[in-house]
Tab-separated table of C-alpha atoms in Angstrom:
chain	number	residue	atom	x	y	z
A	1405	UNK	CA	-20.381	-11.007	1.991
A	1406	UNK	CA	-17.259	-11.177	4.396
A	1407	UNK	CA	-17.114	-9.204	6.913
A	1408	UNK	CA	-14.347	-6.717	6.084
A	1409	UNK	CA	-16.881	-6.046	3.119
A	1410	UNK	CA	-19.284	-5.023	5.485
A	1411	UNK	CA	-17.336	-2.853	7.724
A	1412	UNK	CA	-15.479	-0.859	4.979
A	1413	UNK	CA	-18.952	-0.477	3.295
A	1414	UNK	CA	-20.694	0.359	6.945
A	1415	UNK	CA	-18.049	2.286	9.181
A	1416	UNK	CA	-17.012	5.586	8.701
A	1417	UNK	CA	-14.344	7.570	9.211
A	1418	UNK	CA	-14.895	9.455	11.997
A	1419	UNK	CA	-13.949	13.287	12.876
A	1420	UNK	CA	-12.466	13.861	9.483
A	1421	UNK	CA	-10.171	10.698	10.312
A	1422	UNK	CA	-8.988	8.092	8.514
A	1423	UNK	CA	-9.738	4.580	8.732
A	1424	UNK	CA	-7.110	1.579	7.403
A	1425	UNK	CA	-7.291	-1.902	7.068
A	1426	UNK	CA	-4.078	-4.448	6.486
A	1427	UNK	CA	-5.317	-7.299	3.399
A	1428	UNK	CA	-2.237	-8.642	3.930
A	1429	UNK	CA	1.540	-8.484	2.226
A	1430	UNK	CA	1.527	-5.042	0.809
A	1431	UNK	CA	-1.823	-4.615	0.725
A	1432	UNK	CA	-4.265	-1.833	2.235
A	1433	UNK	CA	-7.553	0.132	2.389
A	1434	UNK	CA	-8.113	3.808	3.125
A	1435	UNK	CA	-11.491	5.115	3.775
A	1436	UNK	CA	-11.496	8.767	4.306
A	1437	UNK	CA	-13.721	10.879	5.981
A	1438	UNK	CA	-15.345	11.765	2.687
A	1439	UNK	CA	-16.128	8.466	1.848
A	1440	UNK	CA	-13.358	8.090	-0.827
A	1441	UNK	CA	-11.997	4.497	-0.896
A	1442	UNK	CA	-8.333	3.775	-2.001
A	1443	UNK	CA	-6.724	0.223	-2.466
A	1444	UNK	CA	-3.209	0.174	-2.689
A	1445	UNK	CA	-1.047	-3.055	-3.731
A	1446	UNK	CA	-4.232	-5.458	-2.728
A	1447	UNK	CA	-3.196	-9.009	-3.471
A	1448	UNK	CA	-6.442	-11.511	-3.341
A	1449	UNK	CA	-5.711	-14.009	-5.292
A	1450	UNK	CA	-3.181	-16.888	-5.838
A	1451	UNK	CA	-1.355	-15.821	-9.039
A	1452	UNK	CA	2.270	-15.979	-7.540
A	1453	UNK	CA	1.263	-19.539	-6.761
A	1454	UNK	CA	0.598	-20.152	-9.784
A	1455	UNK	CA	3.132	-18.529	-12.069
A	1456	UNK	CA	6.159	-19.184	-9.363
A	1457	UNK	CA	5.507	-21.584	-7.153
A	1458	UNK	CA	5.243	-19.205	-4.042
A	1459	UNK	CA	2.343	-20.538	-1.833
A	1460	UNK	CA	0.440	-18.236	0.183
A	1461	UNK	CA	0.850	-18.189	3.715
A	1462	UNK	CA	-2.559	-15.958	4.682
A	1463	UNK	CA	-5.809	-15.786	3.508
A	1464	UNK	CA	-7.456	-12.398	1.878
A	1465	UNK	CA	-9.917	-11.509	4.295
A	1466	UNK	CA	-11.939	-9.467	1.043
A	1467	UNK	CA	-12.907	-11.150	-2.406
A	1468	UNK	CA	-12.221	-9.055	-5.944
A	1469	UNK	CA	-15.880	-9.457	-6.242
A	1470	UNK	CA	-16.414	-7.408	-3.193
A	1471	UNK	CA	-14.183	-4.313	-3.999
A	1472	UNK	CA	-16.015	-1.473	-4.117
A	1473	UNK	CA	-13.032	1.098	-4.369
A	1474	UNK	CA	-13.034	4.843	-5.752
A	1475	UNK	CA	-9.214	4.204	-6.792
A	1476	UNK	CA	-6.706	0.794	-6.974
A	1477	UNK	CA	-2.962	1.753	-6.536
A	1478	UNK	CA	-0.455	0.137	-7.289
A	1479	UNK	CA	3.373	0.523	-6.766
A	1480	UNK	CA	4.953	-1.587	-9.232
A	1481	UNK	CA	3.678	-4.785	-11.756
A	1482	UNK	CA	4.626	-7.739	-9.302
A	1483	UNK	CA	1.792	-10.142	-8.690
A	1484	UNK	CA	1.503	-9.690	-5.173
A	1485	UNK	CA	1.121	-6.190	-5.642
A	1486	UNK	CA	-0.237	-5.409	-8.925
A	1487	UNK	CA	-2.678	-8.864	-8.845
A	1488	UNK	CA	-3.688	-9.849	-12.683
A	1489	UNK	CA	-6.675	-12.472	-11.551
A	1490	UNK	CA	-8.200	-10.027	-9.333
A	1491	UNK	CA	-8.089	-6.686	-10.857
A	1492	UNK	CA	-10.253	-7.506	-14.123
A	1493	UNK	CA	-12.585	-8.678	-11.637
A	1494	UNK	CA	-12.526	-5.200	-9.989
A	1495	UNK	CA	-12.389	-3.251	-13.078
A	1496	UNK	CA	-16.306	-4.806	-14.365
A	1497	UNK	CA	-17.496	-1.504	-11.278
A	1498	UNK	CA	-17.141	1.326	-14.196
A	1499	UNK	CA	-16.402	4.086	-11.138
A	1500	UNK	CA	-13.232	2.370	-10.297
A	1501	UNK	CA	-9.803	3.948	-11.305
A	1502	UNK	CA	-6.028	2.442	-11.768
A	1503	UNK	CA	-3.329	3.973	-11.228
A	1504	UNK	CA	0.286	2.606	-11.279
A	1505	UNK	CA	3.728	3.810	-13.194
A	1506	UNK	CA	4.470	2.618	-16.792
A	1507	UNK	CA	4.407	-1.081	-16.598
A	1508	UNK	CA	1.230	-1.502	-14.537
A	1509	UNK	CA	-0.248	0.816	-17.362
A	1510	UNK	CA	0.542	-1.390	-20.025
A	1511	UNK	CA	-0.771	-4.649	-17.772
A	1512	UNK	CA	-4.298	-2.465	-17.139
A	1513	UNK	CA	-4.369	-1.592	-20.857
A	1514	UNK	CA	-3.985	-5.757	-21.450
A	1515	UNK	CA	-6.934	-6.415	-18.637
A	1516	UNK	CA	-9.115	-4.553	-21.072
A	1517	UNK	CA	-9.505	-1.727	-18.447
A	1518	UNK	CA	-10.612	1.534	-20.407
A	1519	UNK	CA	-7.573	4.083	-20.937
A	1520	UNK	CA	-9.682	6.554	-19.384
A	1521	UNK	CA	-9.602	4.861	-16.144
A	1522	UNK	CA	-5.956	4.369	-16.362
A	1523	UNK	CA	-3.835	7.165	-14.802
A	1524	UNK	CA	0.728	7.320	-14.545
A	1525	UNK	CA	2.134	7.380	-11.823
A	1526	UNK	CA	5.893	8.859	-12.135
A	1527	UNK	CA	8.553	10.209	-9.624
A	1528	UNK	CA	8.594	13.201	-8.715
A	1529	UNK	CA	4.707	14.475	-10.027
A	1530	UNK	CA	1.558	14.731	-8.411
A	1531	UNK	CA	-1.825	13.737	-9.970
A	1532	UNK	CA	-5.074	14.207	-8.701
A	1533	UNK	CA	-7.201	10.744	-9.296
A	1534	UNK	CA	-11.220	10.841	-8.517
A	1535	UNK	CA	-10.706	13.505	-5.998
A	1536	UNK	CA	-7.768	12.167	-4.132
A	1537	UNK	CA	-4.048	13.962	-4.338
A	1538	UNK	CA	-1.631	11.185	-5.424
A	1539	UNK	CA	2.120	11.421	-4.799
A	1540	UNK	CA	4.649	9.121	-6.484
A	1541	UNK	CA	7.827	9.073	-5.120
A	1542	UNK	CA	10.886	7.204	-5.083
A	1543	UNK	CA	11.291	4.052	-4.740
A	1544	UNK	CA	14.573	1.587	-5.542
A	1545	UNK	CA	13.269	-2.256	-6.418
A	1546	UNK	CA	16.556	-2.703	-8.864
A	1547	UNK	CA	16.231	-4.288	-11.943
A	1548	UNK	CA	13.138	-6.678	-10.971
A	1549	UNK	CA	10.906	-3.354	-10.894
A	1550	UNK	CA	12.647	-0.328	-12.215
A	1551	UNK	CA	9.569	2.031	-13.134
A	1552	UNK	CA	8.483	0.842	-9.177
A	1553	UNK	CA	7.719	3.905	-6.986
A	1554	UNK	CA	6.341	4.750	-3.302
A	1555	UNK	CA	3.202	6.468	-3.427
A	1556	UNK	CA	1.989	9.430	-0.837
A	1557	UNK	CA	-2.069	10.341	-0.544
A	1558	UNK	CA	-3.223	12.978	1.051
A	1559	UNK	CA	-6.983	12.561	2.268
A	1560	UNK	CA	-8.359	15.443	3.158
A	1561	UNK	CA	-4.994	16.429	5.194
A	1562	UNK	CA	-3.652	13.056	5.842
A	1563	UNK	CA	-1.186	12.057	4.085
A	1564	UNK	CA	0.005	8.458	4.040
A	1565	UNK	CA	3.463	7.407	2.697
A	1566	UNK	CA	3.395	3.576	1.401
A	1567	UNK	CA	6.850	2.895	0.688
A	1568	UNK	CA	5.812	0.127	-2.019
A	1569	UNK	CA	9.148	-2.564	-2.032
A	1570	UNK	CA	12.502	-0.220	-2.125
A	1571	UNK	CA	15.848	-0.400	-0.461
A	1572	UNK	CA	16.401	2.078	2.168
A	1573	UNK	CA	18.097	4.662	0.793
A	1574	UNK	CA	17.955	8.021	3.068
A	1575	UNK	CA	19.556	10.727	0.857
A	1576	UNK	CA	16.693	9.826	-2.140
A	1577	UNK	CA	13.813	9.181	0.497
A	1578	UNK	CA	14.105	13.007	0.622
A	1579	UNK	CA	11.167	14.354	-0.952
A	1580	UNK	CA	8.572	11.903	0.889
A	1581	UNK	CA	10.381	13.104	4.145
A	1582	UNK	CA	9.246	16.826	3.685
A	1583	UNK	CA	5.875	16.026	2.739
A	1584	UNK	CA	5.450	15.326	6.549
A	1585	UNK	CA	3.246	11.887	6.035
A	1586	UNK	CA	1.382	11.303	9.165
A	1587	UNK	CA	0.938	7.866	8.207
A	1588	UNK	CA	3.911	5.501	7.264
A	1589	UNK	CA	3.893	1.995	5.651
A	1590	UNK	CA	7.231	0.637	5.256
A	1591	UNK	CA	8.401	-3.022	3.625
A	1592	UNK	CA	9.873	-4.959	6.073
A	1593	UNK	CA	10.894	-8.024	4.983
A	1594	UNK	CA	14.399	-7.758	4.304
A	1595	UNK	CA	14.435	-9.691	1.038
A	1596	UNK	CA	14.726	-8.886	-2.734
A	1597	UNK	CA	15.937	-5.975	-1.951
A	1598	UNK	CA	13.678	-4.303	0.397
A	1599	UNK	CA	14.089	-2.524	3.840
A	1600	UNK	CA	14.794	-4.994	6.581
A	1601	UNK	CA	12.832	-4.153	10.005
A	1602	UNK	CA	15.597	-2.319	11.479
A	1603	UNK	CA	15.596	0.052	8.274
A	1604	UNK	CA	12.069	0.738	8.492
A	1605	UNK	CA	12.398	1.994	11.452
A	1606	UNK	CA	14.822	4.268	10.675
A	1607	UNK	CA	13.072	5.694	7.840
A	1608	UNK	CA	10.248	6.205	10.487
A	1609	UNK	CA	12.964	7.927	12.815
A	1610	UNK	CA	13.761	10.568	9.572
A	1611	UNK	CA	9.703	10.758	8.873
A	1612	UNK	CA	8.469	11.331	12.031
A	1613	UNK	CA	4.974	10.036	11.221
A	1614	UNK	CA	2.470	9.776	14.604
A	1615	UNK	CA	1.891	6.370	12.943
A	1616	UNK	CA	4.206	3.543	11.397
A	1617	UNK	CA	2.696	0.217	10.253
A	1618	UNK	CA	4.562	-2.696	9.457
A	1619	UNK	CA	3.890	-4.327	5.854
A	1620	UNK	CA	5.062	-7.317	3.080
A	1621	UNK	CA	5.984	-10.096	6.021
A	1622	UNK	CA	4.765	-13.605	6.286
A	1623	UNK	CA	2.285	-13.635	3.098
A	1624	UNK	CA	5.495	-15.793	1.547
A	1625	UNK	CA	7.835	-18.385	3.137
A	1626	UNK	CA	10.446	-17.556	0.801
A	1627	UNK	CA	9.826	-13.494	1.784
A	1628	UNK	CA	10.788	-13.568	5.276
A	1629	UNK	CA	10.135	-10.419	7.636
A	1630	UNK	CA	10.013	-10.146	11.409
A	1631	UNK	CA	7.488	-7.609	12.877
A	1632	UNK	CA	8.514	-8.338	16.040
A	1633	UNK	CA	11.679	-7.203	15.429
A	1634	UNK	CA	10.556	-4.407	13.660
A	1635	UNK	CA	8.487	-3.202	16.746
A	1636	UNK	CA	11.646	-3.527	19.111
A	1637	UNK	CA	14.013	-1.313	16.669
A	1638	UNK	CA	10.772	1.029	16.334
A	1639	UNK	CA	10.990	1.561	20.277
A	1640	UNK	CA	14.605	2.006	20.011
A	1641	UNK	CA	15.133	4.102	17.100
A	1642	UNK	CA	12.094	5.965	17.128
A	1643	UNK	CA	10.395	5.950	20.229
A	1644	UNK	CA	8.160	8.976	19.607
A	1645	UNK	CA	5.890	7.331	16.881
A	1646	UNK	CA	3.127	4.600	17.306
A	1647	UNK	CA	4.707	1.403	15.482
A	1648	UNK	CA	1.582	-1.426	14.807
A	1649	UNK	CA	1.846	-4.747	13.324
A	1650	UNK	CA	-1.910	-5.470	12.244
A	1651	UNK	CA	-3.633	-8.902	11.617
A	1652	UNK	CA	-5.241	-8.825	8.265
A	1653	UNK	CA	-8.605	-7.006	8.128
A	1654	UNK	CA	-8.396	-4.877	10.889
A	1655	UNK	CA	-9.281	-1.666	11.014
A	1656	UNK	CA	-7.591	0.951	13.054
A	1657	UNK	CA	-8.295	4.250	12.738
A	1658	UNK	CA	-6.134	7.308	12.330
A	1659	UNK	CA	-7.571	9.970	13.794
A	1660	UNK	CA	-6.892	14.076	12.445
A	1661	UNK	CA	-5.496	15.966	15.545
């Protein structure tokens, strides 16, 4: 068993907090203070490899056959965020749930996953999945992902805003703005559409979260993304909120005020 296995199956979430681990790209683990254990956009395998050539540039510190996961999110069909080798692997624990808008539906419903465990995710509603309060909001990934959306969860009063891959667009970010996420996760990478570094950190100037964590950077030569960059326009543009690049499997823990 790895060890990120072990410590999201061992270490708890202290003081009603919240603990989070970085897989990588897009990817990341919640474990809440009540146990509950989210994936959102985990990519473990090497699909995009495979189907377009793009090599990955850092190991998955978890296997699919070690998931042990209440809920697996994901923001929109691409491989590296809605992974098709991994998540049948997943989906043999009957307690696990998926949850993604219309196209990541369909691909579940393909896996063989049972409808039952298959919940929509759609702009603008809120959907409680296995106990845990699931916002979808908007997100803009064009025409390679139009169903795509950002997704906000609120565990047991902290609510984390992963931005999925959008364009920064400040006038439709609106509604994740006033939910007051104490958590951010912006895309970074500046390609394909997505928020560059110094757009991120805007978004986490309008948020306000105590917490912004960089995300989708490096996994892909082709992908780009600078977190160091991002960290300097963090400091500049919003200097009040805790900006972290993490390495992937560690753990830091948010902790309820």
């Amino acid at each position: 068993m790895s060890d990120l296995a072990k410590k999201i199956g061992l270490e708890a979430a202290e003081s009603g907090g919240l603990a989070i681990y970085w897989l990588a790209q897009a990817g990341f683990v919640f474990k809440a203070h009540s146990k509950s254990i989210v994936y959102v956009d985990p990519y473990f395998s090497d699909v995009v490899e495979k189907t377009f050539g793009f090599k990955r540039m850092m190991p998955c510190p978890i296997s699919p056959e070690e998931v042990s996961a209440n809920l697996i999110a994901c923001t929109h069909e691409h491989l590296d965020h809605m992974d098709t080798d991994a998540l049948p692997i997943i989906a043999r624990n009957p307690s696990t749930h998926f949850a993604g808008p219309v196209e990541c539906v369909r691909e579940f419903g393909k896996m063989g996953i049972p409808e039952e465990r298959c919940h929509l995710l759609e702009e603008g509603k809120d959907v409680i999945i296995t106990g845990i309060k699931v916002a979808a909001v908007f997100a803009d990934h064009g025409e390679l992902a139009p169903d795509a959306v950002g997704i906000v969860f609120d565990f047991d009063g902290i609510k984390v805003y992963h931005t999925g891959d959008t364009a920064y667009r400040p006038e439709a970010f609106r509604r994740a703005i006033e939910m007051k996420p104490d958590v951010l996760i912006p895309c970074i990478n500046g390609r394909y559409g997505n928020m560059d570094a110094r757009e991120a950190a805007l978004l986490a100037s309008a948020c306000r979260p105590r917490v912004v964590i960089a995300s989708h950077f490096w996994m892909f030569v082709e992908h780009n993304g600078d977190p160091g960059s991002f960290l300097g326009h963090c400091s500049e543009l919003a200097p009040d909120v805790q900006a972290l690049v993490m390495k992937p499997g560690e753990r830091f823990l948010f902790e309820k005020l």
